[in-house]
CSV table of C-alpha atoms in Angstrom, one decimal:
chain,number,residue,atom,x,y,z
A,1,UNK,CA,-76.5,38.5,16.0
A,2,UNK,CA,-79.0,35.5,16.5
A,3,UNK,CA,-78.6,33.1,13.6
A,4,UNK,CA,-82.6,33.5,12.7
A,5,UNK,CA,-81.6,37.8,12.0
A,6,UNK,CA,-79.4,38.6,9.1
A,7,UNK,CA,-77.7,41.5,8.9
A,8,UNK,CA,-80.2,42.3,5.9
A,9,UNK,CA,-82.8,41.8,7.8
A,10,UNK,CA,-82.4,44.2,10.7
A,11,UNK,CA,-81.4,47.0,7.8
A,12,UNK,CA,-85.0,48.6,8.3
A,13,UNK,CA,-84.1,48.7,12.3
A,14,UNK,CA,-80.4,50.4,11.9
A,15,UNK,CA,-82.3,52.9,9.0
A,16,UNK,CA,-85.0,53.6,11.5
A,17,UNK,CA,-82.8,54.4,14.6
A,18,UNK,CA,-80.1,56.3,12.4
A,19,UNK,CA,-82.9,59.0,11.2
A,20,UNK,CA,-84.4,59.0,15.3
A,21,UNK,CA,-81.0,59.8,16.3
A,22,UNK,CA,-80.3,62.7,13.5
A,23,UNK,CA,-83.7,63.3,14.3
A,24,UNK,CA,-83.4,64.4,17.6
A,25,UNK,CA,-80.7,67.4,16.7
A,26,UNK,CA,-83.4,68.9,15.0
A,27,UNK,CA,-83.9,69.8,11.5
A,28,UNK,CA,-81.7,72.0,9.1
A,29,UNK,CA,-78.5,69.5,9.4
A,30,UNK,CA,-76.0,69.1,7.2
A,31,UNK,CA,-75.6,65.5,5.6
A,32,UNK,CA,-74.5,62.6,7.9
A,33,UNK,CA,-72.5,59.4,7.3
A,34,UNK,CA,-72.5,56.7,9.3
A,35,UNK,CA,-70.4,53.4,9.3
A,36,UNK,CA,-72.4,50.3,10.6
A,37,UNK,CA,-70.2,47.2,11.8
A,38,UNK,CA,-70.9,44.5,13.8
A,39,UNK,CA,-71.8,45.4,17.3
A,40,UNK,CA,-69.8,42.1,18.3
A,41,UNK,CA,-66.7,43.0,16.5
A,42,UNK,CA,-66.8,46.9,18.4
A,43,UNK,CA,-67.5,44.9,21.5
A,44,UNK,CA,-64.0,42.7,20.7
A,45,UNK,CA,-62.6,45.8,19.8
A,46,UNK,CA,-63.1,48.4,22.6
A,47,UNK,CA,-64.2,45.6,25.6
A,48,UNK,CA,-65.1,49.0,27.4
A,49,UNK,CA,-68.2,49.3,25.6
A,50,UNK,CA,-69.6,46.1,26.8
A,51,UNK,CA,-71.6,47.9,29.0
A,52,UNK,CA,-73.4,50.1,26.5
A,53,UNK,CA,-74.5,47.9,23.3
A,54,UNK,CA,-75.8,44.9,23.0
A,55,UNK,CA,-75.2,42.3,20.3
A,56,UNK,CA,-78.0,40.4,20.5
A,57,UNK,CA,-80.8,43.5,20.2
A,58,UNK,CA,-78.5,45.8,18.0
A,59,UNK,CA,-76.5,43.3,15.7
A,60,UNK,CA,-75.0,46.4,13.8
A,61,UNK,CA,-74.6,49.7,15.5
A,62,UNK,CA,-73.8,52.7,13.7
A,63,UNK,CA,-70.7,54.8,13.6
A,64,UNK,CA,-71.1,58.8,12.6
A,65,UNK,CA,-68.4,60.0,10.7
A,66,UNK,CA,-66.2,63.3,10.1
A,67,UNK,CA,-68.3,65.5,8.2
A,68,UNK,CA,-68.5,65.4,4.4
A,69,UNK,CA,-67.2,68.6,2.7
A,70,UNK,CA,-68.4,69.5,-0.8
A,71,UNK,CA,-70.5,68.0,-3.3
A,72,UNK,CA,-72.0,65.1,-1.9
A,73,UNK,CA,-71.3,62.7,-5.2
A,74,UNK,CA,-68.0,63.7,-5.2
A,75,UNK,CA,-67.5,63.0,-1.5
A,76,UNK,CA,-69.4,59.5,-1.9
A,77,UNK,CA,-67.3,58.8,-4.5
A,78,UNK,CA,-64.0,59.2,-2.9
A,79,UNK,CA,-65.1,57.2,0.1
A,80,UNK,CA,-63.6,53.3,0.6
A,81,UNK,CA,-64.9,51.3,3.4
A,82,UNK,CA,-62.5,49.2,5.4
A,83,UNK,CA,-63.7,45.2,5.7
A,84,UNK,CA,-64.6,45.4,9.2
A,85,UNK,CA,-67.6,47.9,8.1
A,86,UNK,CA,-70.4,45.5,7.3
A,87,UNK,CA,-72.2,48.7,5.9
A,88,UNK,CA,-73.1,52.4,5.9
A,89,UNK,CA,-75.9,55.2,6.3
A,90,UNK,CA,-76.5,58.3,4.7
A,91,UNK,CA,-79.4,60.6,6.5
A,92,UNK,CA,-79.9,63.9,4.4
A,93,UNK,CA,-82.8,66.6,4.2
A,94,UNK,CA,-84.1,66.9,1.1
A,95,UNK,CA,-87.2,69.0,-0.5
A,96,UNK,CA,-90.1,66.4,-1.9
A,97,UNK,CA,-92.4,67.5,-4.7
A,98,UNK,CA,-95.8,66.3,-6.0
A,99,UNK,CA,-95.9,64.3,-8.9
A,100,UNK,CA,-97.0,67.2,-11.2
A,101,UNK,CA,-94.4,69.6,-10.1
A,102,UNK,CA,-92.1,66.9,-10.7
A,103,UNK,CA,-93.0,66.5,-13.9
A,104,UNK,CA,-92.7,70.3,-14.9
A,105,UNK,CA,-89.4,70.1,-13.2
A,106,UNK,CA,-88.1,67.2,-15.5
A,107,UNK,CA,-89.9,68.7,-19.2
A,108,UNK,CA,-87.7,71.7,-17.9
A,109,UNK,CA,-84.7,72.4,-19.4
A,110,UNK,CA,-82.9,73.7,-16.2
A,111,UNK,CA,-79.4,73.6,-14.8
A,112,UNK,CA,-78.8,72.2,-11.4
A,113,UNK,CA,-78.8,75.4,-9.8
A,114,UNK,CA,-82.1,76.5,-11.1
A,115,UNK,CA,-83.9,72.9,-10.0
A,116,UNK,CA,-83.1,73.8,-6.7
A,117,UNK,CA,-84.2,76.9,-6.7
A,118,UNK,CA,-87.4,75.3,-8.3
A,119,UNK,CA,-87.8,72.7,-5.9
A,120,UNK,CA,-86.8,75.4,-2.8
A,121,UNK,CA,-89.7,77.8,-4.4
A,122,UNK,CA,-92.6,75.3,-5.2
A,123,UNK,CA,-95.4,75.8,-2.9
A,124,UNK,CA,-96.7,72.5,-2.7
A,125,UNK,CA,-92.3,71.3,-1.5
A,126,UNK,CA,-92.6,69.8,1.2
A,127,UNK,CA,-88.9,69.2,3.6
A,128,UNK,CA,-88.2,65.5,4.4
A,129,UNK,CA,-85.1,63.7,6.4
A,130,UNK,CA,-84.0,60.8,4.0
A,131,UNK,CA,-82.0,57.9,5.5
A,132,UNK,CA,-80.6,55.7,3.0
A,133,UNK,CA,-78.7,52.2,4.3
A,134,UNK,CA,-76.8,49.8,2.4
A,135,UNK,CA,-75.0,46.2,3.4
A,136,UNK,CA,-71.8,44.9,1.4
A,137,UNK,CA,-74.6,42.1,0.5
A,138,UNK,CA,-76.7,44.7,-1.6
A,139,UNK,CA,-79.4,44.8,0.9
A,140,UNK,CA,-80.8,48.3,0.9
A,141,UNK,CA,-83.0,49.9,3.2
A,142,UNK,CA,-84.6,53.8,3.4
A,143,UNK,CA,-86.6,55.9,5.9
A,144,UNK,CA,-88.1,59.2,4.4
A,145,UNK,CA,-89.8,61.7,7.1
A,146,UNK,CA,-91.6,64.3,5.7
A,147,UNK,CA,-91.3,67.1,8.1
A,148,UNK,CA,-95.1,68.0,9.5
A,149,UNK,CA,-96.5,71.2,9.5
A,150,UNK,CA,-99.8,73.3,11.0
A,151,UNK,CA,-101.9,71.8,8.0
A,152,UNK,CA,-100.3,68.5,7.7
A,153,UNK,CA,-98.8,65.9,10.3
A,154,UNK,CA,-95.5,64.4,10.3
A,155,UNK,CA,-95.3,61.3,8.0
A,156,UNK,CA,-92.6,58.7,7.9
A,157,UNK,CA,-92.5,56.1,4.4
A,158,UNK,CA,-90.4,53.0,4.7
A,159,UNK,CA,-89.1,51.4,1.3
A,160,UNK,CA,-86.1,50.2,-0.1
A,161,UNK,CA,-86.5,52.1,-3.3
A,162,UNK,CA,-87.2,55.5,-2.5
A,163,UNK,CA,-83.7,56.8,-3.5
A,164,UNK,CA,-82.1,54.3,-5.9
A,165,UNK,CA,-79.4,56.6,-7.1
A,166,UNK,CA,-78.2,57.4,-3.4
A,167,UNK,CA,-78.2,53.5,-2.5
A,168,UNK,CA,-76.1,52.7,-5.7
A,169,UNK,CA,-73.8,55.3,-4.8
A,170,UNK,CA,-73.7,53.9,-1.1
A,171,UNK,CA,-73.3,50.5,-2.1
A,172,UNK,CA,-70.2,51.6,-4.7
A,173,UNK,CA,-68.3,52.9,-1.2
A,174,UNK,CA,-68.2,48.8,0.2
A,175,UNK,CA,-66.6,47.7,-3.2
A,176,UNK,CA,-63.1,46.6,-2.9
């Protein structure tokens, strides 16, 4: 990493090339974790992948992990980070709903169960890819891609506070 490129800020990057990679299985995938270290320090590690990364244009690479079983929170929760992971990545599909549905959803009095079924059933929903990143600095970074249809094209939002709760529970994971 040049001295001019923090790890904080080439965050956006690593969020942007995690939801491209998850991206290109295709939609309807499960959640995905990912453990981003310093591509020098997996260079020092394994020498034998020298040939495919490169420090100086991928300072962090990112590291998919086992499958996460269960409730998400609860599997967040349960996770601690070793020190050599300078961060991690969450990509998840999630249903997005316009402001007024949002609204109704929230003067609701519904269980969890019956949101989802609420968000699942609205026909305004529309299914997005969510990539949430975090650094052991607190440097957060997220990449929503709403998934296009006929009527509407493919949009992708950048913006470090488009899922707060998800980054604080990320963040909680790289706590000693």
């Amino acid at each position: 990493m040049s001295a001019s490129e923090t790890p904080a800020v080439i965050l956006p990057t690593v969020a942007r090339e995690v939801e491209e990679f998850v991206g290109a299985g295709g939609w309807e995938q499960p959640p995905q974790l990912f453990a981003l270290v310093a591509t020098s320090d997996l260079i020092a590690q394994q020498p034998e992948l020298r040939d495919q990364l490169d420090p100086e244009s991928s300072p962090l690479t990112p590291i998919a992990q086992d499958a996460l079983e269960g409730d998400l929170a609860d599997a967040l929760a349960g996770i601690e980070w070793p020190p050599a992971v300078t961060g991690c990545a969450l990509a998840q599909e999630i249903v997005v709903l316009p402001p007024e549905a949002e609204t109704e959803l929230h003067h609701g009095e519904l269980d969890d169960e019956a949101a989802r079924r609420f968000a699942a059933e609205h026909p305004a929903r529309r299914e997005a890819r969510l990539v949430a990143a975090v650094l052991r600095d607190g440097s957060v970074s997220c990449v929503l891609r709403l998934r296009g249809t006929v009527e509407v094209p493919e949009e992708v939002v950048e913006h470090p506070e488009l899922a707060p709760n998800l980054t604080d529970a990320l963040l909680a994971t790289l706590r000693p």
